[in-house]
Amino acid sequence: MELTKLVGLGLNQIFLTVMDNIIDQLCKTDGLITPVDTRPQSFFNSIYQTFQRAEKVAGGPKNRFYSTGGYNIKLRFAGSALIPFITPALEHLSSQPTSSPSLTVCLWDSASTRTIMPPPPWSMDDYITRGEIRSYNEGSIRTSYYPGSGVLNILNINLNVAVYWIRNAYQIPYYESGSPLLPILHWWMCNHGRQLVHAGAVGTAKGGVLLIGKAGSGKSTMALVCLNSELLYVSDDYCLITTNPEPYAYSMYNSGKVNAEDIKRFPFLAQSLSNPSRLETEKALYFLYKHFPDKISTGFPIRAILLPRVTGFPLTRLKRISSSACLLALAPSTIFQLPGAGHKTLESLSEILKQVPCYILEMGNDISKIPYAILSLLSEH
Amino acid sequence: MNSSMRYLMNKPKVIHEVFEDEVVIINLDSGSYYSVDKVGAEIWRLIEGGATVGKVVELTTQRYESNEVNIENVINQFLEELQREDLIIHNEEIEVVTPKGPEIKVEAQQTAKRPDFEKPILHKYTDMQELLLLDPIHGVDETGWPRTKPDFSDGNG
């Protein structure tokens, strides 16, 4: 291991890096130890070194700090190009700088840093579902690449360091800005007692509800309607949950998306829209923290889980459903979006469903009644 | 179907969770997911516990009134359906292993009135399959990374 490669790493990271290399060497020389595939580790090292070069070209790091799920996260940008595309969704989680973040994510783009990305070491056949790369999710390394967005995410679980790369910051898709770093946060939080879920969340400081269901099921509409009530907004689409010591939802993004035609129902959103000129081809993306900072909560205990359903009837009402019916609505839409999600994620989701009641929220024609139904439910739990 | 035959859950691509008398099953490769309850859930749990087909038939027959339904035929059809959906696979390797009795949850009922046997139904859902569609790749750039047409359509949420 060259000493120059260790410069800039913390003591813990240096120890783990050296251990990784010792294990690599043992695997190569000692027939008694099962050989492991060292390509993922080598690829991570190569990508991290390239990031360091990009950071140098860009004039040094530009750091931002955030806190969620009880952990501090450092975003270390190589230059400024990506900052306006990544940070708005996380602004409400902004925290004081720390010298010992739980997770560090290194972000860069090739265009603004004039730094060429090394070629991918895998073949075209290795791009599989959910952005996963075959053979590059082994040991301590997690890798995803989405040809649609052109975003590479790679995490070294042992080092608590991830790298996020895109060819050109100005080509980042709007939905990536709405929920940036999703795979990295999923992988890392999954190893730290937090589960990322596809769910909205609204409530009060004392407790709230998860809003579940596939895209288009009414989660965003419900969350937006609640902005005009005493309910606080934790998430539109994704949040972190835990069951230890109690069921709890942590906010991840203050963003949301609705279909362009629905934006007329929420005129107060106009000031928060990030893509008003592109609504013919994109969903409306909004960031709420800037204009509604008092309405955003960083988290609350989970008291119930609601599955919204549009009924066309006048009344809004709640109907209790089984935990398994709730799992059917929550688990597939979460698991099929997250690279590497599997049995562990299913177990985490099941655990929370065993601890909180589940309901269908039949949304009546007058959607302004929805917050009252939720507040009434919360008063009972 | 051979009564000494055993099946395995098709791990790791198939995951499942048991809730009371219902099982939720997810096929990570196909994007399909399933639910099965009552008798079907009991059969699933027996298979998971390592029971042979013969043992599944025996325990189910003891537990339910058949009402002139041929329980063995129905169970065989159900197991074939689970196989077609790639949820279970034939386990040749442990065919001679002694059954794990304690893991078999269904207990024979000795009371006079047993519940009626209901044909197990595997409910299948395919509405999430689109999430597993691969992004189209339109060649690679000079550094080897896939180039795609700009996609500003949606995203997942």
XYZ file of C-alpha atoms in Angstrom:
538
model
C 0.000 0.000 0.000
C 1.528 3.299 -1.016
C 1.631 5.857 1.757
C 0.523 8.569 -0.644
C -2.798 6.791 -1.024
C -3.445 7.062 2.702
C -3.036 10.831 2.855
C -6.346 12.469 3.654
C -7.885 9.439 5.326
C -8.759 9.318 9.047
C -7.040 6.845 11.386
C -9.989 4.485 11.293
C -10.086 4.592 7.515
C -6.329 4.015 7.288
C -6.648 0.956 9.551
C -9.483 -0.489 7.493
C -7.718 0.214 4.215
C -4.539 -1.484 5.436
C -6.610 -4.440 6.694
C -8.339 -4.683 3.324
C -4.953 -4.883 1.628
C -3.582 -7.446 4.070
C -6.634 -9.615 3.498
C -6.242 -9.145 -0.252
C -2.629 -10.344 -0.058
C -3.520 -13.329 2.141
C -6.209 -14.331 -0.292
C -3.758 -14.245 -3.162
C -1.015 -16.231 -1.431
C -2.622 -18.590 1.067
C -4.535 -21.451 -0.438
C -6.272 -22.089 2.883
C -8.258 -18.895 2.618
C -11.104 -18.825 0.136
C -10.138 -16.365 -2.602
C -12.340 -13.321 -2.765
C -13.062 -11.167 -5.770
C -10.846 -8.111 -5.323
C -12.165 -6.279 -8.396
C -14.885 -4.343 -6.534
C -12.364 -3.079 -3.959
C -9.859 -2.161 -6.664
C -12.542 -0.336 -8.606
C -13.579 1.630 -5.533
C -9.950 2.602 -4.866
C -9.545 3.714 -8.460
C -12.744 5.800 -8.371
C -11.801 7.392 -5.057
C -8.370 8.376 -6.361
C -9.965 9.873 -9.451
C -12.287 11.881 -7.206
C -9.256 13.208 -5.337
C -7.744 14.385 -8.623
C -11.033 16.037 -9.620
C -11.203 17.736 -6.225
C -7.694 19.102 -6.701
C -8.528 20.449 -10.165
C -11.646 22.088 -8.704
C -9.564 23.913 -6.090
C -10.263 21.710 -3.074
C -13.326 20.320 -1.329
C -16.577 22.151 -0.767
C -18.153 20.428 2.221
C -21.764 20.355 3.362
C -23.019 18.587 6.485
C -26.381 16.996 7.180
C -27.925 14.952 9.942
C -30.668 12.330 9.719
C -31.502 9.056 11.386
C -29.185 10.035 14.221
C -26.139 10.111 11.936
C -23.996 12.908 10.537
C -23.362 12.843 6.817
C -20.683 14.829 5.058
C -21.044 15.679 1.384
C -17.629 16.463 -0.038
C -18.047 18.156 -3.421
C -15.269 18.513 -5.960
C -16.176 22.033 -7.085
C -19.534 23.761 -7.080
C -21.241 22.365 -10.171
C -23.251 19.629 -8.433
C -24.142 21.583 -5.290
C -27.335 23.262 -6.603
C -28.594 19.935 -7.953
C -27.951 17.849 -4.836
C -28.383 20.047 -1.756
C -31.881 21.629 -2.041
C -33.618 18.341 -1.190
C -31.441 17.976 1.929
C -31.401 21.593 3.114
C -33.723 20.992 6.082
C -31.235 18.432 7.465
C -28.321 20.858 7.402
C -26.070 20.508 10.468
C -22.881 21.843 11.972
C -19.573 20.717 10.428
C -17.969 17.767 12.160
C -14.521 16.232 11.854
C -15.899 12.725 12.344
C -18.965 12.221 10.147
C -20.621 8.816 10.183
C -20.644 8.722 6.380
C -18.733 10.755 3.811
C -20.008 11.001 0.243
C -17.591 12.332 -2.363
C -19.397 13.945 -5.307
C -18.035 15.052 -8.627
C -18.774 15.423 -12.294
C -16.315 15.050 -15.118
C -17.387 18.095 -17.148
C -16.771 20.811 -14.556
C -13.605 19.228 -13.122
C -12.173 18.260 -16.521
C -11.359 14.866 -15.004
C -12.009 11.757 -17.032
C -13.658 8.824 -15.302
C -11.791 5.492 -15.602
C -13.680 3.073 -17.859
C -16.042 0.643 -16.151
C -14.284 -2.696 -15.534
C -17.462 -4.657 -16.250
C -19.132 -5.610 -19.519
C -22.419 -4.426 -20.991
C -24.055 -7.671 -19.835
C -23.295 -6.804 -16.228
C -25.857 -3.997 -16.068
C -28.753 -5.711 -14.317
C -31.978 -4.631 -12.688
C -32.324 -1.888 -10.083
C -29.091 -0.291 -11.272
C -27.044 -3.137 -9.857
C -23.749 -4.188 -11.427
C -23.145 -7.917 -11.497
C -20.120 -8.964 -9.386
C -19.563 -5.441 -8.049
C -21.732 -5.816 -4.972
C -19.408 -8.109 -3.055
C -17.764 -7.871 0.346
C -17.757 -4.305 1.576
C -18.488 -2.700 -1.801
C -21.902 -1.709 -3.177
C -22.194 -0.371 -6.711
C -25.008 0.892 -8.897
C -25.110 2.672 -12.229
C -28.236 3.922 -13.911
C -27.848 4.287 -17.672
C -30.984 6.465 -17.698
C -29.557 9.097 -15.381
C -25.870 8.372 -15.955
C -25.250 8.354 -12.190
C -22.703 6.034 -10.551
C -23.044 5.300 -6.830
C -20.392 3.283 -5.040
C -20.035 2.723 -1.294
C -17.285 1.146 0.768
C -19.148 -0.051 3.847
C -15.976 -0.607 5.876
C -14.604 2.848 5.212
C -17.980 4.636 5.445
C -17.010 6.438 2.260
C -19.069 6.640 -0.923
C -18.499 8.214 -4.324
C -21.203 9.768 -6.510
C -20.363 10.583 -10.107
C -22.143 11.886 -13.166
C -20.642 12.832 -16.510
C -22.042 16.380 -16.500
C -23.778 18.039 -13.550
C -26.054 19.968 -15.892
C -27.450 16.715 -17.319
C -28.696 15.457 -13.979
C -32.363 14.400 -14.285
C -34.877 16.346 -12.217
C -35.952 13.255 -10.254
C -32.344 12.668 -9.195
C -32.320 16.170 -7.683
C -35.554 15.334 -5.903
C -34.123 12.294 -4.148
C -30.328 12.406 -4.450
C -28.001 9.665 -3.157
C -30.860 7.215 -2.693
C -28.822 3.988 -3.257
C -25.940 5.161 -1.053
C -28.237 6.150 1.796
C -30.150 2.867 1.449
C -27.003 0.707 1.595
C -25.395 2.589 4.422
C -28.465 3.100 6.598
C -29.412 -0.553 6.143
C -26.148 -1.396 7.918
C -26.869 1.076 10.699
C -30.319 0.092 11.915
C -32.313 2.324 9.593
C -34.457 1.213 6.663
C -35.215 3.434 3.711
C -38.853 3.055 2.666
C -40.970 4.240 -0.217
C -43.460 6.195 1.866
C -44.622 9.670 2.654
C -44.969 10.759 6.262
C -47.027 13.447 7.982
C -47.810 14.032 11.635
C -47.151 16.115 14.685
C -44.147 16.234 16.976
C -45.865 13.602 19.116
C -46.402 11.141 16.313
C -47.399 10.650 12.719
C -48.393 8.262 9.965
C -46.621 6.679 7.039
C -48.387 7.069 3.695
C -47.684 4.056 1.524
C -48.538 2.831 -1.953
C -47.050 2.755 -5.413
C -46.371 5.853 -7.502
C -49.616 7.627 -8.372
C -51.539 6.219 -5.406
C -52.104 9.602 -3.788
C -49.198 9.862 -1.322
C -48.018 13.237 -2.615
C -51.531 14.673 -2.773
C -52.167 13.667 0.813
C -48.869 15.082 2.024
C -49.547 18.382 0.245
C -53.090 18.669 1.571
C -51.674 18.305 5.066
C -49.479 21.383 4.580
C -52.605 23.481 5.125
C -53.216 21.927 8.516
C -51.374 21.581 11.785
C -49.733 18.428 10.475
C -46.023 18.541 9.734
C -44.353 17.162 6.625
C -41.593 14.576 6.911
C -41.591 13.152 3.421
C -43.380 12.811 0.129
C -41.836 9.669 -1.290
C -38.974 8.323 0.796
C -38.091 8.320 4.470
C -36.009 6.331 6.931
C -37.639 4.180 9.561
C -36.501 2.258 12.573
C -38.217 0.154 15.225
C -35.564 0.599 17.871
C -36.388 1.745 20.515
C -39.791 2.542 18.976
C -41.206 2.871 15.460
C -39.846 6.178 14.190
C -39.721 7.990 10.832
C -36.808 10.232 9.871
C -36.980 12.764 7.084
C -34.635 12.464 4.124
C -35.831 14.952 1.516
C -37.989 18.074 1.685
C -38.863 17.584 -1.966
C -41.935 16.212 -3.660
C -43.300 15.478 -7.117
C -46.807 15.715 -8.526
C -48.205 15.456 -12.018
C -48.149 18.800 -13.809
C -51.960 18.888 -14.127
C -52.311 18.502 -10.345
C -50.240 21.576 -9.620
C -53.313 23.801 -10.152
C -54.866 22.254 -7.051
C -51.975 23.550 -4.959
C -51.332 27.161 -6.066
C -49.127 27.771 -3.011
C -46.565 25.439 -4.586
C -45.798 27.849 -7.427
C -43.019 29.560 -5.460
C -41.413 26.227 -4.578
C -41.299 24.684 -8.065
C -37.835 23.925 -9.423
C -38.816 23.081 -13.002
C -41.785 25.284 -13.966
C -40.623 25.622 -17.579
C -40.370 21.868 -18.199
C -43.743 20.614 -17.012
C -44.658 19.287 -20.446
C -42.091 16.538 -20.100
C -41.458 16.296 -16.347
C -43.453 15.946 -13.175
C -43.570 19.118 -11.096
C -40.669 19.011 -8.625
C -40.815 21.226 -5.554
C -38.656 21.886 -2.517
C -40.702 22.885 0.494
C -38.081 23.887 3.050
C -37.242 27.240 1.510
C -40.816 28.576 1.678
C -42.360 26.396 4.396
C -39.548 25.801 6.887
C -41.948 25.637 9.832
C -43.942 22.867 8.186
C -41.013 20.501 7.796
C -40.224 18.026 10.555
C -37.053 15.955 10.765
C -39.011 13.026 12.229
C -41.551 11.640 14.661
C -42.749 8.367 16.188
C -44.887 6.309 13.812
C -48.394 5.693 15.160
C -50.080 4.140 12.114
C -49.612 3.281 8.457
C -52.111 4.516 5.881
C -52.743 3.251 2.387
C -54.528 6.037 0.479
C -57.292 5.085 -1.918
C -59.292 7.396 -4.167
C -62.949 6.397 -3.866
C -65.021 9.051 -5.611
C -67.341 9.020 -2.594
C -68.114 12.131 -0.557
C -66.781 10.896 2.788
C -63.197 10.422 3.898
C -62.848 7.484 6.251
C -60.389 4.994 7.653
C -60.731 1.242 7.434
C -58.454 -1.144 9.343
C -56.554 -3.650 7.208
C -54.281 -6.565 8.002
C -50.534 -6.238 8.335
C -50.048 -8.579 5.387
C -52.245 -6.405 3.147
C -50.145 -3.451 4.221
C -46.906 -5.336 3.509
C -48.147 -6.052 -0.019
C -48.506 -2.316 -0.581
C -45.245 -1.311 1.081
C -42.648 -3.983 0.434
C -42.623 -4.435 -3.365
C -42.671 -0.711 -4.127
C -39.739 -0.241 -1.735
C -37.696 -3.316 -2.597
C -37.964 -3.047 -6.387
C -36.604 0.521 -6.263
C -33.553 -0.106 -4.136
C -30.455 -1.888 -5.448
C -29.592 -4.914 -3.364
C -32.728 -4.763 -1.241
C -33.907 -8.237 -0.317
C -34.684 -10.365 2.686
C -33.224 -7.957 5.252
C -35.365 -5.110 3.942
C -38.469 -7.307 3.931
C -37.770 -8.250 7.546
C -37.379 -4.612 8.574
C -40.646 -3.651 6.906
C -42.450 -6.592 8.473
C -41.134 -5.684 11.898
C -42.660 -2.243 11.838
C -45.966 -3.592 10.545
C -46.117 -5.878 13.556
C -45.864 -2.862 15.839
C -48.246 -0.282 14.357
C -51.805 -0.566 13.007
C -52.559 -0.275 9.292
C -55.521 1.400 7.606
C -56.865 2.185 4.194
C -57.613 5.890 3.999
C -60.546 6.196 1.649
C -60.147 9.704 0.302
C -63.453 11.459 -0.206
C -64.161 14.112 -2.818
C -63.342 16.899 -0.367
C -59.640 16.354 0.156
C -59.490 19.154 2.715
C -61.014 16.667 5.168
C -57.984 14.370 5.000
C -55.890 16.149 7.671
C -58.801 15.961 10.113
C -59.101 12.220 9.568
C -55.389 11.799 10.241
C -55.425 14.057 13.300
C -58.423 12.180 14.641
C -56.597 8.875 14.186
C -53.470 10.239 15.876
C -55.506 11.407 18.848
C -56.555 7.773 19.395
C -53.000 6.407 19.312
C -45.848 -36.299 -8.119
C -43.470 -38.428 -6.053
C -44.573 -38.305 -2.398
C -40.968 -38.383 -1.146
C -40.111 -35.294 -3.173
C -39.052 -32.120 -1.372
C -38.841 -28.516 -2.446
C -36.693 -25.574 -1.492
C -37.585 -21.906 -1.423
C -35.887 -20.446 -4.496
C -33.443 -18.299 -2.520
C -32.010 -15.739 -2.822
C -34.160 -14.486 -5.666
C -37.376 -15.329 -3.836
C -38.017 -13.797 -0.416
C -41.054 -14.158 1.765
C -42.575 -13.132 5.048
C -45.188 -14.968 7.078
C -47.921 -12.893 8.724
C -50.398 -14.760 10.877
C -52.186 -16.956 8.325
C -50.886 -15.206 5.232
C -47.606 -15.256 3.336
C -46.235 -12.458 1.156
C -43.766 -13.688 -1.465
C -41.559 -11.565 -3.735
C -39.649 -12.725 -6.803
C -36.786 -10.255 -7.058
C -35.867 -11.341 -10.587
C -39.261 -11.177 -12.267
C -40.759 -8.240 -10.362
C -43.824 -10.305 -9.525
C -45.105 -10.630 -5.995
C -47.681 -12.898 -4.438
C -49.894 -13.509 -1.465
C -51.323 -16.764 -0.276
C -53.405 -17.435 2.804
C -55.075 -20.172 4.825
C -54.354 -23.641 3.426
C -51.895 -22.234 0.887
C -49.953 -20.466 3.622
C -49.824 -23.669 5.654
C -48.524 -25.619 2.671
C -45.888 -22.952 2.060
C -44.729 -23.173 5.658
C -44.572 -26.964 5.525
C -42.485 -26.832 2.366
C -40.219 -24.258 3.985
C -39.825 -26.570 6.975
C -38.544 -29.354 4.744
C -41.630 -31.563 4.590
C -41.934 -34.035 1.744
C -44.915 -33.781 -0.592
C -46.286 -36.892 1.072
C -46.035 -35.315 4.520
C -47.774 -32.142 3.299
C -50.640 -34.237 1.934
C -50.827 -36.339 5.100
C -50.941 -33.385 7.499
C -53.385 -31.422 5.374
C -55.684 -34.416 5.061
C -55.615 -34.881 8.823
C -56.405 -31.244 9.448
C -59.247 -30.615 6.991
C -62.500 -32.138 5.864
C -61.973 -33.033 2.262
C -65.596 -32.656 1.145
C -64.977 -35.009 -1.719
C -62.114 -32.879 -2.953
C -59.020 -34.866 -3.751
C -56.616 -33.033 -1.439
C -53.567 -34.713 -2.903
C -54.432 -33.576 -6.430
C -55.099 -30.021 -5.285
C -51.812 -29.866 -3.382
C -49.901 -31.230 -6.337
C -51.480 -28.614 -8.611
C -50.604 -25.883 -6.133
C -46.991 -27.028 -5.878
C -46.754 -27.155 -9.676
C -48.006 -23.570 -9.806
C -45.395 -22.483 -7.268
C -42.774 -24.186 -9.426
C -44.027 -22.537 -12.621
C -43.723 -19.159 -10.916
C -40.159 -20.078 -9.947
C -40.932 -19.667 -6.264
C -39.842 -23.159 -5.231
C -37.385 -25.568 -6.767
C -37.123 -29.317 -6.600
C -34.585 -30.305 -3.995
C -32.858 -33.478 -5.082
C -29.959 -33.193 -2.677
C -31.832 -33.598 0.591
C -34.418 -36.051 -0.652
C -33.191 -38.729 1.748
C -32.793 -36.462 4.758
C -35.037 -37.111 7.757
C -37.909 -34.604 7.912
C -37.569 -31.783 10.422
C -40.658 -32.623 12.410
C -40.542 -29.756 14.932
C -40.481 -27.203 12.115
C -43.770 -28.454 10.757
C -46.358 -26.193 12.277
C -49.598 -27.804 11.165
C -50.896 -30.173 13.799
C -53.372 -32.908 13.161
C -56.724 -32.176 14.733
C -58.331 -35.036 16.521
C -61.659 -33.325 17.121
C -64.758 -34.564 15.366
C -65.401 -31.409 13.359
C -62.542 -30.287 11.194
C -62.564 -27.153 9.032
C -63.491 -27.575 5.396
C -60.628 -27.792 2.967
C -60.371 -24.694 0.777
C -58.429 -24.820 -2.442
C -55.248 -22.735 -1.995
C -55.100 -19.668 -4.222
C -51.857 -17.969 -5.206
C -52.630 -14.286 -5.795
C -50.153 -12.829 -8.263
C -49.348 -9.121 -8.762
C -47.300 -7.787 -11.663
C -47.774 -4.032 -11.359
C -44.211 -3.452 -10.151
C -42.474 -5.193 -13.031
C -41.896 -1.909 -14.834
C -39.550 -0.858 -12.025
C -37.213 -3.641 -13.098
C -37.040 -2.658 -16.752
C -33.484 -1.897 -17.775
C -32.681 1.560 -19.063
C -32.038 1.384 -22.818
C -28.343 1.790 -23.584
C -27.463 3.603 -26.810
C -23.787 2.692 -27.062
C -20.906 3.904 -24.916
C -18.865 7.102 -24.873
C -15.116 7.357 -25.455
C -14.457 6.365 -21.820
C -16.614 3.247 -22.010
C -19.588 4.478 -19.982
C -23.064 3.869 -21.423
C -24.646 6.745 -23.257
C -28.377 7.072 -23.074
C -30.772 9.543 -24.532
C -31.586 12.130 -21.883
C -34.407 10.795 -19.755
C -36.470 13.500 -18.134
C -39.666 11.499 -18.008
C -40.280 10.410 -14.458
C -38.091 8.438 -12.101
C -39.630 5.985 -9.724
C -41.490 7.981 -7.159
